Amino acid sequence: MKTKKYLFLINGMVMGGAERVMATIANEFVKRGNEVCIVTLKEPKSAYRLDPRIKIVGAKGCVQSNNKVLRLIQLIYSGIKGFFYYLYYLKTYRPDAVLSFLTYSNLLAIMTRRIFVKNVPVVVSERCDPQKRGYVLKKLCEFMYPMADCLVCQSKQVGSYFKRISRKSNIRIIPNPVNPECIAPTLLNKRRNAIISVGRLSPQKNFDLLIKSFHEIICDYPDYIVEIYGQGPEYNNLNKKIRTLNLENNVFLMGTKKNVMQSVNNARLFVITSNYEGFPNVLIEAMASGLPVISTDFPTGAARELIKDGINGYVVPRNNKKELARAMAQILSNPQLQDSMSEANKKIVRCFDLNKIIDQWNAVLNKEY
């Protein structure tokens, strides 16, 4: 069988859900005898382990200034630099197909495909909530995404959104895989009394809601703790909230860790409080570890697709402190429910088996659909 060459395009390989999935796909593709080159618009570094056979190169674009005018200039310069850098590698590497993740990289890949290199199939993947963009960027994506050879979405609801707009059949749904390296299920009787959440400390993740909801039930569960893994601009505000509610001995901001699920899979409960998400990796990894899960009902619909109320967890309204507190109490107060939810989650995540998901990506990149 002829070795296939694939060029992967992404803004940067920093820590993040999209970046981790791209690293996983790249690693699995080279294991299957393919060649992969990752082109980033930023530094050619990866926060995630890459097989040494994978080539990673970067345009070293940089947008750092807090000044709006300087930031705009840096953004334009980085965009132009990234465009020519990607075009150079597209022509010299001569891939059989291109896979792009994240909005700006997707638009760049489609534009280049339409104007300069028309014989290379381009697959783009939407990794977030498409309705959370500004008006201009939202309309640009709606106009250009149908020009890709295939658009991959992570949830059925996001796929339906683009199908209504484009009315084309080149849309496929591929959820994120469960990475076996991140999973080490723990027996329930060996779990510690901890509630876990993971994500960037940003307004999007809304960890403030988790802290306030836990405060509602702490009198009934004084031996429980909350651990929040991640870093970000909301660190000081969250610390202040913890002190204001006198939760210093029960709520902890843990910072970042690689393969964080290996550190937290012995907890009792996993909670996501986001205002919006794409398809959160940490949620399916928590499920695969056998943790009961609670998630807010963010607009992409991924939580509803993954969680069946009362079976493997609960989905609660966004920004509803009372409902989140009630759901946490229902799980923490019932060991039998924890046990049944744990077993249900271990079965559900078989749908996200790594090899099955890689087969789907392979089919899309080779137009086997």
C-alpha atoms as a printed R data frame, in Angstrom:
    type eleno elety resid chain resno       x      y      z
1   ATOM     1    CA   MET     A     1   0.000  0.000  0.000
2   ATOM     2    CA   LYS     A     2   1.309  3.440 -0.977
3   ATOM     3    CA   THR     A     3   2.382  5.627  1.941
4   ATOM     4    CA   LYS     A     4   0.063  8.606  2.292
5   ATOM     5    CA   LYS     A     5   1.339 12.077  3.185
6   ATOM     6    CA   TYR     A     6  -0.830 14.365  5.283
7   ATOM     7    CA   LEU     A     7  -0.325 17.999  6.174
8   ATOM     8    CA   PHE     A     8  -1.997 19.125  9.411
9   ATOM     9    CA   LEU     A     9  -2.579 22.861  9.931
10  ATOM    10    CA   ILE     A    10  -3.324 24.517 13.286
11  ATOM    11    CA   ASN     A    11  -2.804 27.894 14.965
12  ATOM    12    CA   GLY     A    12  -0.378 26.439 17.514
13  ATOM    13    CA   MET     A    13   0.229 23.225 19.450
14  ATOM    14    CA   VAL     A    14  -0.248 24.740 22.899
15  ATOM    15    CA   MET     A    15  -2.218 23.053 25.698
16  ATOM    16    CA   GLY     A    16  -5.844 22.726 24.650
17  ATOM    17    CA   GLY     A    17  -8.487 20.246 23.576
18  ATOM    18    CA   ALA     A    18  -8.125 20.730 19.809
19  ATOM    19    CA   GLU     A    19  -4.342 20.568 20.023
20  ATOM    20    CA   ARG     A    20  -4.434 17.347 22.017
21  ATOM    21    CA   VAL     A    21  -6.793 15.687 19.541
22  ATOM    22    CA   MET     A    22  -4.604 16.741 16.603
23  ATOM    23    CA   ALA     A    23  -1.551 15.271 18.348
24  ATOM    24    CA   THR     A    24  -3.460 12.026 18.932
25  ATOM    25    CA   ILE     A    25  -4.578 11.776 15.292
26  ATOM    26    CA   ALA     A    26  -1.064 12.536 14.024
27  ATOM    27    CA   ASN     A    27   0.500  9.898 16.284
28  ATOM    28    CA   GLU     A    28  -1.989  7.250 15.215
29  ATOM    29    CA   PHE     A    29  -1.607  8.079 11.522
30  ATOM    30    CA   VAL     A    30   2.164  7.555 11.567
31  ATOM    31    CA   LYS     A    31   1.672  4.306 13.499
32  ATOM    32    CA   ARG     A    32  -0.381  3.150 10.521
33  ATOM    33    CA   GLY     A    33   2.492  3.828  8.129
34  ATOM    34    CA   ASN     A    34   1.595  7.334  6.947
35  ATOM    35    CA   GLU     A    35   3.704 10.500  6.898
36  ATOM    36    CA   VAL     A    36   2.489 13.564  8.814
37  ATOM    37    CA   CYS     A    37   3.763 17.135  8.843
38  ATOM    38    CA   ILE     A    38   2.188 19.603 11.293
39  ATOM    39    CA   VAL     A    39   2.345 23.266 10.266
40  ATOM    40    CA   THR     A    40   1.577 25.790 12.999
41  ATOM    41    CA   LEU     A    41   1.085 29.514 12.611
42  ATOM    42    CA   LYS     A    42   3.050 29.996 15.832
43  ATOM    43    CA   GLU     A    43   6.112 28.331 17.366
44  ATOM    44    CA   PRO     A    44   6.959 24.798 16.128
45  ATOM    45    CA   LYS     A    45   6.535 23.310 19.602
46  ATOM    46    CA   SER     A    46   3.967 20.873 20.947
47  ATOM    47    CA   ALA     A    47   2.604 20.721 24.484
48  ATOM    48    CA   TYR     A    48   1.703 17.093 23.760
49  ATOM    49    CA   ARG     A    49   3.879 14.121 22.936
50  ATOM    50    CA   LEU     A    50   4.472 13.636 19.223
51  ATOM    51    CA   ASP     A    51   5.913 10.559 17.550
52  ATOM    52    CA   PRO     A    52   9.498 11.414 16.465
53  ATOM    53    CA   ARG     A    53   8.534 10.555 12.878
54  ATOM    54    CA   ILE     A    54   6.175 13.553 12.799
55  ATOM    55    CA   LYS     A    55   7.655 16.744 11.389
56  ATOM    56    CA   ILE     A    56   6.475 19.959 13.055
57  ATOM    57    CA   VAL     A    57   7.257 23.393 11.624
58  ATOM    58    CA   GLY     A    58   6.014 26.843 12.588
59  ATOM    59    CA   ALA     A    59   5.651 30.313 11.098
60  ATOM    60    CA   LYS     A    60   6.426 31.829 14.537
61  ATOM    61    CA   GLY     A    61   3.577 34.310 14.303
62  ATOM    62    CA   CYS     A    62   3.137 36.277 17.515
63  ATOM    63    CA   VAL     A    63   0.209 38.298 18.920
64  ATOM    64    CA   GLN     A    64   1.149 39.476 22.414
65  ATOM    65    CA   SER     A    65   0.371 43.169 22.865
66  ATOM    66    CA   ASN     A    66  -2.545 44.286 25.043
67  ATOM    67    CA   ASN     A    67  -2.810 47.509 23.038
68  ATOM    68    CA   LYS     A    68  -5.721 47.103 20.594
69  ATOM    69    CA   VAL     A    69  -3.987 48.877 17.696
70  ATOM    70    CA   LEU     A    70  -0.687 47.026 18.127
71  ATOM    71    CA   ARG     A    71  -2.544 43.762 18.599
72  ATOM    72    CA   LEU     A    72  -4.412 44.304 15.313
73  ATOM    73    CA   ILE     A    73  -1.128 45.059 13.510
74  ATOM    74    CA   GLN     A    74   0.474 41.933 15.007
75  ATOM    75    CA   LEU     A    75  -2.556 39.876 14.019
76  ATOM    76    CA   ILE     A    76  -2.448 41.088 10.402
77  ATOM    77    CA   TYR     A    77   1.315 40.560 10.183
78  ATOM    78    CA   SER     A    78   1.089 37.074 11.705
79  ATOM    79    CA   GLY     A    79  -1.761 36.191  9.360
80  ATOM    80    CA   ILE     A    80   0.189 37.247  6.259
81  ATOM    81    CA   LYS     A    81   3.330 35.481  7.474
82  ATOM    82    CA   GLY     A    82   1.374 32.327  8.287
83  ATOM    83    CA   PHE     A    83  -0.313 32.382  4.886
84  ATOM    84    CA   PHE     A    84   2.961 32.395  2.925
85  ATOM    85    CA   TYR     A    85   4.560 29.884  5.283
86  ATOM    86    CA   TYR     A    86   1.682 27.440  4.895
87  ATOM    87    CA   LEU     A    87   1.587 27.958  1.112
88  ATOM    88    CA   TYR     A    88   5.309 27.172  0.899
89  ATOM    89    CA   TYR     A    89   4.937 23.880  2.782
90  ATOM    90    CA   LEU     A    90   1.795 22.976  0.883
91  ATOM    91    CA   LYS     A    91   3.697 23.216 -2.404
92  ATOM    92    CA   THR     A    92   6.956 21.598 -1.228
93  ATOM    93    CA   TYR     A    93   5.527 18.806  0.947
94  ATOM    94    CA   ARG     A    94   2.909 17.815 -1.680
95  ATOM    95    CA   PRO     A    95   0.446 16.120  0.697
96  ATOM    96    CA   ASP     A    96  -2.329 13.755 -0.321
97  ATOM    97    CA   ALA     A    97  -4.711 15.731  1.897
98  ATOM    98    CA   VAL     A    98  -4.809 18.610  4.382
99  ATOM    99    CA   LEU     A    99  -6.474 18.529  7.797
100 ATOM   100    CA   SER     A   100  -7.054 21.846  9.561
101 ATOM   101    CA   PHE     A   101  -8.231 22.598 13.108
102 ATOM   102    CA   LEU     A   102  -9.475 25.924 14.554
103 ATOM   103    CA   THR     A   103 -11.110 28.868 12.831
104 ATOM   104    CA   TYR     A   104  -8.248 30.950 11.420
105 ATOM   105    CA   SER     A   105  -6.361 27.891 10.202
106 ATOM   106    CA   ASN     A   106  -9.560 26.553  8.628
107 ATOM   107    CA   LEU     A   107 -10.172 29.775  6.710
108 ATOM   108    CA   LEU     A   108  -6.538 29.861  5.568
109 ATOM   109    CA   ALA     A   109  -6.673 26.250  4.365
110 ATOM   110    CA   ILE     A   110  -9.904 26.817  2.416
111 ATOM   111    CA   MET     A   111  -8.735 30.067  0.823
112 ATOM   112    CA   THR     A   112  -5.461 28.489 -0.284
113 ATOM   113    CA   ARG     A   113  -7.321 25.469 -1.649
114 ATOM   114    CA   ARG     A   114  -9.663 27.623 -3.731
115 ATOM   115    CA   ILE     A   115  -7.020 29.957 -5.174
116 ATOM   116    CA   PHE     A   116  -3.575 28.342 -5.281
117 ATOM   117    CA   VAL     A   117  -3.522 24.544 -4.856
118 ATOM   118    CA   LYS     A   118  -6.785 23.169 -6.172
119 ATOM   119    CA   ASN     A   119  -5.862 19.487 -6.446
120 ATOM   120    CA   VAL     A   120  -5.263 18.802 -2.718
121 ATOM   121    CA   PRO     A   121  -8.369 17.852 -0.690
122 ATOM   122    CA   VAL     A   122  -8.913 20.035  2.383
123 ATOM   123    CA   VAL     A   123 -10.775 18.814  5.463
124 ATOM   124    CA   VAL     A   124 -11.528 21.412  8.138
125 ATOM   125    CA   SER     A   125 -12.803 20.738 11.636
126 ATOM   126    CA   GLU     A   126 -15.010 23.015 13.724
127 ATOM   127    CA   ARG     A   127 -13.817 22.710 17.327
128 ATOM   128    CA   CYS     A   128 -15.984 25.216 19.204
129 ATOM   129    CA   ASP     A   129 -19.433 26.774 19.373
130 ATOM   130    CA   PRO     A   130 -19.829 28.502 15.964
131 ATOM   131    CA   GLN     A   131 -22.423 30.920 17.299
132 ATOM   132    CA   LYS     A   132 -20.040 32.417 19.862
133 ATOM   133    CA   ARG     A   133 -18.033 34.276 17.224
134 ATOM   134    CA   GLY     A   134 -18.333 37.924 16.275
135 ATOM   135    CA   TYR     A   135 -20.736 38.752 13.454
136 ATOM   136    CA   VAL     A   136 -18.114 39.186 10.700
137 ATOM   137    CA   LEU     A   137 -16.166 36.026 11.551
138 ATOM   138    CA   LYS     A   138 -19.376 34.044 11.931
139 ATOM   139    CA   LYS     A   139 -20.590 35.070  8.466
140 ATOM   140    CA   LEU     A   140 -17.155 34.418  6.958
141 ATOM   141    CA   CYS     A   141 -17.167 30.861  8.321
142 ATOM   142    CA   GLU     A   142 -20.711 30.279  7.092
143 ATOM   143    CA   PHE     A   143 -19.656 31.438  3.620
144 ATOM   144    CA   MET     A   144 -16.308 29.621  3.363
145 ATOM   145    CA   TYR     A   145 -16.752 26.341  5.257
146 ATOM   146    CA   PRO     A   146 -18.976 24.821  2.527
147 ATOM   147    CA   MET     A   147 -16.042 25.302  0.108
148 ATOM   148    CA   ALA     A   148 -13.971 22.704  1.988
149 ATOM   149    CA   ASP     A   149 -13.999 19.138  0.692
150 ATOM   150    CA   CYS     A   150 -15.348 18.081  4.064
151 ATOM   151    CA   LEU     A   151 -16.342 19.831  7.294
152 ATOM   152    CA   VAL     A   152 -15.988 17.727 10.445
153 ATOM   153    CA   CYS     A   153 -18.014 18.669 13.527
154 ATOM   154    CA   GLN     A   154 -17.823 17.111 16.972
155 ATOM   155    CA   SER     A   155 -21.518 17.062 17.847
156 ATOM   156    CA   LYS     A   156 -24.749 16.443 15.950
157 ATOM   157    CA   GLN     A   157 -26.151 19.831 16.940
158 ATOM   158    CA   VAL     A   158 -23.207 21.761 15.443
159 ATOM   159    CA   GLY     A   159 -23.383 19.556 12.342
160 ATOM   160    CA   SER     A   160 -27.089 20.352 11.974
161 ATOM   161    CA   TYR     A   161 -26.336 24.066 12.318
162 ATOM   162    CA   PHE     A   162 -23.968 24.008  9.331
163 ATOM   163    CA   LYS     A   163 -26.244 21.717  7.312
164 ATOM   164    CA   ARG     A   164 -29.073 24.238  7.650
165 ATOM   165    CA   ILE     A   165 -26.782 26.994  6.394
166 ATOM   166    CA   SER     A   166 -24.946 25.250  3.558
167 ATOM   167    CA   ARG     A   167 -27.441 22.550  2.566
168 ATOM   168    CA   LYS     A   168 -24.493 20.419  1.456
169 ATOM   169    CA   SER     A   169 -23.697 16.800  2.275
170 ATOM   170    CA   ASN     A   170 -19.981 17.299  2.943
171 ATOM   171    CA   ILE     A   171 -20.459 17.446  6.729
172 ATOM   172    CA   ARG     A   172 -19.400 14.586  8.992
173 ATOM   173    CA   ILE     A   173 -19.698 14.081 12.753
174 ATOM   174    CA   ILE     A   174 -16.590 12.683 14.451
175 ATOM   175    CA   PRO     A   175 -16.445 12.934 18.254
176 ATOM   176    CA   ASN     A   176 -13.185 13.135 20.146
177 ATOM   177    CA   PRO     A   177 -11.490  9.836 20.977
178 ATOM   178    CA   VAL     A   178 -10.691  8.618 24.451
179 ATOM   179    CA   ASN     A   179  -6.922  8.447 24.756
180 ATOM   180    CA   PRO     A   180  -6.106  5.156 26.568
181 ATOM   181    CA   GLU     A   181  -2.980  6.753 28.084
182 ATOM   182    CA   CYS     A   182  -5.192  9.083 30.126
183 ATOM   183    CA   ILE     A   183  -7.417  6.411 31.619
184 ATOM   184    CA   ALA     A   184  -6.887  4.312 34.731
185 ATOM   185    CA   PRO     A   185 -10.279  3.475 36.284
186 ATOM   186    CA   THR     A   186 -10.351  3.297 40.076
187 ATOM   187    CA   LEU     A   187 -12.672  1.112 42.134
188 ATOM   188    CA   LEU     A   188 -15.397  3.166 43.813
189 ATOM   189    CA   ASN     A   189 -14.447  1.983 47.300
190 ATOM   190    CA   LYS     A   190 -10.944  3.369 46.728
191 ATOM   191    CA   ARG     A   191 -12.071  6.785 45.542
192 ATOM   192    CA   ARG     A   192 -11.487  9.865 47.661
193 ATOM   193    CA   ASN     A   193 -14.136 12.413 48.591
194 ATOM   194    CA   ALA     A   194 -13.260 14.901 45.872
195 ATOM   195    CA   ILE     A   195 -15.173 16.791 43.190
196 ATOM   196    CA   ILE     A   196 -13.018 17.572 40.160
197 ATOM   197    CA   SER     A   197 -13.176 20.146 37.386
198 ATOM   198    CA   VAL     A   198 -10.616 20.894 34.680
199 ATOM   199    CA   GLY     A   199 -10.157 23.819 32.309
200 ATOM   200    CA   ARG     A   200  -8.665 27.230 31.716
201 ATOM   201    CA   LEU     A   201  -9.508 29.674 34.497
202 ATOM   202    CA   SER     A   202 -11.542 31.945 32.234
203 ATOM   203    CA   PRO     A   203 -15.088 33.369 32.209
204 ATOM   204    CA   GLN     A   204 -16.046 30.728 29.623
205 ATOM   205    CA   LYS     A   205 -15.472 27.890 32.115
206 ATOM   206    CA   ASN     A   206 -17.506 29.647 34.844
207 ATOM   207    CA   PHE     A   207 -15.790 27.937 37.792
208 ATOM   208    CA   ASP     A   208 -17.378 30.590 39.987
209 ATOM   209    CA   LEU     A   209 -20.618 28.623 39.602
210 ATOM   210    CA   LEU     A   210 -19.006 25.432 40.910
211 ATOM   211    CA   ILE     A   211 -17.595 27.226 43.954
212 ATOM   212    CA   LYS     A   212 -20.931 28.863 44.811
213 ATOM   213    CA   SER     A   213 -22.868 25.628 44.275
214 ATOM   214    CA   PHE     A   214 -20.511 23.656 46.497
215 ATOM   215    CA   HIS     A   215 -20.973 26.309 49.177
216 ATOM   216    CA   GLU     A   216 -24.697 25.474 49.099
217 ATOM   217    CA   ILE     A   217 -24.083 21.852 50.146
218 ATOM   218    CA   ILE     A   218 -20.882 21.954 52.206
219 ATOM   219    CA   CYS     A   219 -22.767 21.711 55.514
220 ATOM   220    CA   ASP     A   220 -23.966 18.261 54.442
221 ATOM   221    CA   TYR     A   221 -20.597 17.210 52.962
222 ATOM   222    CA   PRO     A   222 -17.889 18.832 55.120
223 ATOM   223    CA   ASP     A   223 -15.401 16.029 54.384
224 ATOM   224    CA   TYR     A   224 -15.500 16.700 50.617
225 ATOM   225    CA   ILE     A   225 -13.090 18.885 48.668
226 ATOM   226    CA   VAL     A   226 -13.227 20.546 45.242
227 ATOM   227    CA   GLU     A   227 -10.116 20.535 43.036
228 ATOM   228    CA   ILE     A   228 -10.000 22.799 39.982
229 ATOM   229    CA   TYR     A   229  -7.146 22.095 37.555
230 ATOM   230    CA   GLY     A   230  -6.020 24.847 35.188
231 ATOM   231    CA   GLN     A   231  -4.549 28.326 34.931
232 ATOM   232    CA   GLY     A   232  -5.860 31.569 33.520
233 ATOM   233    CA   PRO     A   233  -6.940 35.179 34.048
234 ATOM   234    CA   GLU     A   234  -9.679 34.349 36.575
235 ATOM   235    CA   TYR     A   235  -7.251 32.917 39.140
236 ATOM   236    CA   ASN     A   236  -7.344 35.937 41.467
237 ATOM   237    CA   ASN     A   237 -11.118 36.349 41.226
238 ATOM   238    CA   LEU     A   238 -11.685 32.678 42.017
239 ATOM   239    CA   ASN     A   239  -9.267 32.817 44.934
240 ATOM   240    CA   LYS     A   240 -11.139 35.823 46.279
241 ATOM   241    CA   LYS     A   241 -14.461 33.987 45.955
242 ATOM   242    CA   ILE     A   242 -13.033 30.991 47.832
243 ATOM   243    CA   ARG     A   243 -11.892 33.231 50.693
244 ATOM   244    CA   THR     A   244 -15.155 35.198 50.768
245 ATOM   245    CA   LEU     A   245 -17.141 31.980 51.205
246 ATOM   246    CA   ASN     A   246 -14.652 30.612 53.780
247 ATOM   247    CA   LEU     A   247 -13.869 27.601 51.600
248 ATOM   248    CA   GLU     A   248 -10.063 27.721 51.886
249 ATOM   249    CA   ASN     A   249  -9.981 24.238 53.451
250 ATOM   250    CA   ASN     A   250 -12.312 22.685 50.890
251 ATOM   251    CA   VAL     A   251 -11.750 24.305 47.474
252 ATOM   252    CA   PHE     A   252  -8.324 24.283 45.820
253 ATOM   253    CA   LEU     A   253  -6.947 25.753 42.586
254 ATOM   254    CA   MET     A   254  -4.466 23.076 41.524
255 ATOM   255    CA   GLY     A   255  -2.717 24.640 38.512
256 ATOM   256    CA   THR     A   256  -2.040 22.670 35.318
257 ATOM   257    CA   LYS     A   257  -0.910 19.087 34.820
258 ATOM   258    CA   LYS     A   258  -0.234 17.003 31.740
259 ATOM   259    CA   ASN     A   259  -2.491 13.932 31.486
260 ATOM   260    CA   VAL     A   260  -4.520 15.416 34.305
261 ATOM   261    CA   MET     A   261  -7.026 12.550 34.297
262 ATOM   262    CA   GLN     A   262  -4.323 10.213 35.585
263 ATOM   263    CA   SER     A   263  -4.183 12.432 38.667
264 ATOM   264    CA   VAL     A   264  -7.906 12.890 39.236
265 ATOM   265    CA   ASN     A   265  -9.569  9.622 38.228
266 ATOM   266    CA   ASN     A   266  -9.846  8.508 41.860
267 ATOM   267    CA   ALA     A   267 -12.380 11.241 42.692
268 ATOM   268    CA   ARG     A   268 -16.111 10.791 43.330
269 ATOM   269    CA   LEU     A   269 -17.530 13.256 40.821
270 ATOM   270    CA   PHE     A   270 -16.530 15.293 37.769
271 ATOM   271    CA   VAL     A   271 -18.227 18.626 36.999
272 ATOM   272    CA   ILE     A   272 -18.169 20.974 33.984
273 ATOM   273    CA   THR     A   273 -19.720 24.417 34.489
274 ATOM   274    CA   SER     A   274 -18.918 26.019 31.110
275 ATOM   275    CA   ASN     A   275 -21.051 28.659 29.443
276 ATOM   276    CA   TYR     A   276 -20.035 27.227 26.073
277 ATOM   277    CA   GLU     A   277 -17.880 24.356 24.801
278 ATOM   278    CA   GLY     A   278 -17.144 22.354 21.688
279 ATOM   279    CA   PHE     A   279 -16.782 18.693 22.640
280 ATOM   280    CA   PRO     A   280 -14.849 18.607 25.937
281 ATOM   281    CA   ASN     A   281 -12.142 15.939 26.019
282 ATOM   282    CA   VAL     A   282 -12.021 15.954 29.805
283 ATOM   283    CA   LEU     A   283 -15.690 15.005 30.009
284 ATOM   284    CA   ILE     A   284 -15.371 11.769 28.031
285 ATOM   285    CA   GLU     A   285 -12.086 10.943 29.780
286 ATOM   286    CA   ALA     A   286 -13.763 11.392 33.162
287 ATOM   287    CA   MET     A   287 -16.560  9.115 31.959
288 ATOM   288    CA   ALA     A   288 -14.037  6.528 30.768
289 ATOM   289    CA   SER     A   289 -12.453  6.598 34.227
290 ATOM   290    CA   GLY     A   290 -15.829  5.690 35.682
291 ATOM   291    CA   LEU     A   291 -16.618  9.036 37.300
292 ATOM   292    CA   PRO     A   292 -20.246 10.153 37.527
293 ATOM   293    CA   VAL     A   293 -20.448 13.462 35.657
294 ATOM   294    CA   ILE     A   294 -22.431 16.691 35.766
295 ATOM   295    CA   SER     A   295 -22.340 19.279 32.990
296 ATOM   296    CA   THR     A   296 -24.046 22.531 32.193
297 ATOM   297    CA   ASP     A   297 -26.216 22.470 29.083
298 ATOM   298    CA   PHE     A   298 -23.944 24.466 26.750
299 ATOM   299    CA   PRO     A   299 -25.284 25.291 23.253
300 ATOM   300    CA   THR     A   300 -23.338 22.797 21.077
301 ATOM   301    CA   GLY     A   301 -25.420 19.981 22.558
302 ATOM   302    CA   ALA     A   302 -22.418 17.767 23.333
303 ATOM   303    CA   ALA     A   303 -23.408 17.370 26.994
304 ATOM   304    CA   ARG     A   304 -26.893 16.150 26.044
305 ATOM   305    CA   GLU     A   305 -25.382 13.689 23.563
306 ATOM   306    CA   LEU     A   306 -23.042 12.253 26.202
307 ATOM   307    CA   ILE     A   307 -25.089 12.382 29.408
308 ATOM   308    CA   LYS     A   308 -28.440 10.734 30.089
309 ATOM   309    CA   ASP     A   309 -29.999 12.272 33.199
310 ATOM   310    CA   GLY     A   310 -30.013  9.864 36.120
311 ATOM   311    CA   ILE     A   311 -28.226  7.145 34.125
312 ATOM   312    CA   ASN     A   312 -24.602  8.287 33.903
313 ATOM   313    CA   GLY     A   313 -24.839 11.833 35.272
314 ATOM   314    CA   TYR     A   314 -26.887 15.013 35.049
315 ATOM   315    CA   VAL     A   315 -27.148 17.978 32.677
316 ATOM   316    CA   VAL     A   316 -28.125 21.208 34.434
317 ATOM   317    CA   PRO     A   317 -29.025 24.683 33.116
318 ATOM   318    CA   ARG     A   318 -26.164 27.132 32.705
319 ATOM   319    CA   ASN     A   319 -25.572 29.553 35.568
320 ATOM   320    CA   ASN     A   320 -28.091 27.820 37.834
321 ATOM   321    CA   LYS     A   321 -26.501 27.485 41.268
322 ATOM   322    CA   LYS     A   322 -29.461 25.707 42.872
323 ATOM   323    CA   GLU     A   323 -29.797 23.062 40.156
324 ATOM   324    CA   LEU     A   324 -26.079 22.286 40.149
325 ATOM   325    CA   ALA     A   325 -26.040 22.005 43.952
326 ATOM   326    CA   ARG     A   326 -29.069 19.707 43.827
327 ATOM   327    CA   ALA     A   327 -27.459 17.443 41.203
328 ATOM   328    CA   MET     A   328 -24.194 17.209 43.161
329 ATOM   329    CA   ALA     A   329 -26.068 16.331 46.358
330 ATOM   330    CA   GLN     A   330 -28.085 13.633 44.586
331 ATOM   331    CA   ILE     A   331 -24.920 11.858 43.478
332 ATOM   332    CA   LEU     A   332 -22.830 12.370 46.616
333 ATOM   333    CA   SER     A   333 -25.617 11.148 48.901
334 ATOM   334    CA   ASN     A   334 -26.219  7.903 47.022
335 ATOM   335    CA   PRO     A   335 -23.360  5.346 46.762
336 ATOM   336    CA   GLN     A   336 -25.557  2.987 44.731
337 ATOM   337    CA   LEU     A   337 -26.218  5.742 42.192
338 ATOM   338    CA   GLN     A   338 -22.487  6.476 42.002
339 ATOM   339    CA   ASP     A   339 -21.853  2.796 41.307
340 ATOM   340    CA   SER     A   340 -24.477  2.508 38.557
341 ATOM   341    CA   MET     A   341 -23.373  5.767 36.897
342 ATOM   342    CA   SER     A   342 -19.769  4.606 36.980
343 ATOM   343    CA   GLU     A   343 -20.604  1.358 35.191
344 ATOM   344    CA   ALA     A   344 -22.835  3.154 32.677
345 ATOM   345    CA   ASN     A   345 -20.061  5.585 31.756
346 ATOM   346    CA   LYS     A   346 -17.529  2.810 31.185
347 ATOM   347    CA   LYS     A   347 -19.942  1.266 28.657
348 ATOM   348    CA   ILE     A   348 -20.919  4.517 26.929
349 ATOM   349    CA   VAL     A   349 -17.356  5.568 26.126
350 ATOM   350    CA   ARG     A   350 -16.769  2.451 24.038
351 ATOM   351    CA   CYS     A   351 -18.284  4.537 21.239
352 ATOM   352    CA   PHE     A   352 -15.217  6.787 21.500
353 ATOM   353    CA   ASP     A   353 -12.645  4.015 21.139
354 ATOM   354    CA   LEU     A   354  -9.423  5.457 19.720
355 ATOM   355    CA   ASN     A   355  -9.099  3.017 16.813
356 ATOM   356    CA   LYS     A   356 -12.724  3.527 15.750
357 ATOM   357    CA   ILE     A   357 -12.335  7.310 15.735
358 ATOM   358    CA   ILE     A   358  -9.050  7.157 13.790
359 ATOM   359    CA   ASP     A   359 -10.765  4.919 11.213
360 ATOM   360    CA   GLN     A   360 -13.354  7.673 10.735
361 ATOM   361    CA   TRP     A   361 -10.666 10.352 10.256
362 ATOM   362    CA   ASN     A   362  -8.855  8.093  7.804
363 ATOM   363    CA   ALA     A   363 -12.057  7.634  5.801
364 ATOM   364    CA   VAL     A   364 -12.717 11.384  5.675
365 ATOM   365    CA   LEU     A   365  -9.181 12.288  4.562
366 ATOM   366    CA   ASN     A   366  -9.312  9.627  1.850
367 ATOM   367    CA   LYS     A   367 -12.823 10.618  0.710
368 ATOM   368    CA   GLU     A   368 -14.261  7.240  1.711
369 ATOM   369    CA   TYR     A   369 -17.674  8.660  2.557
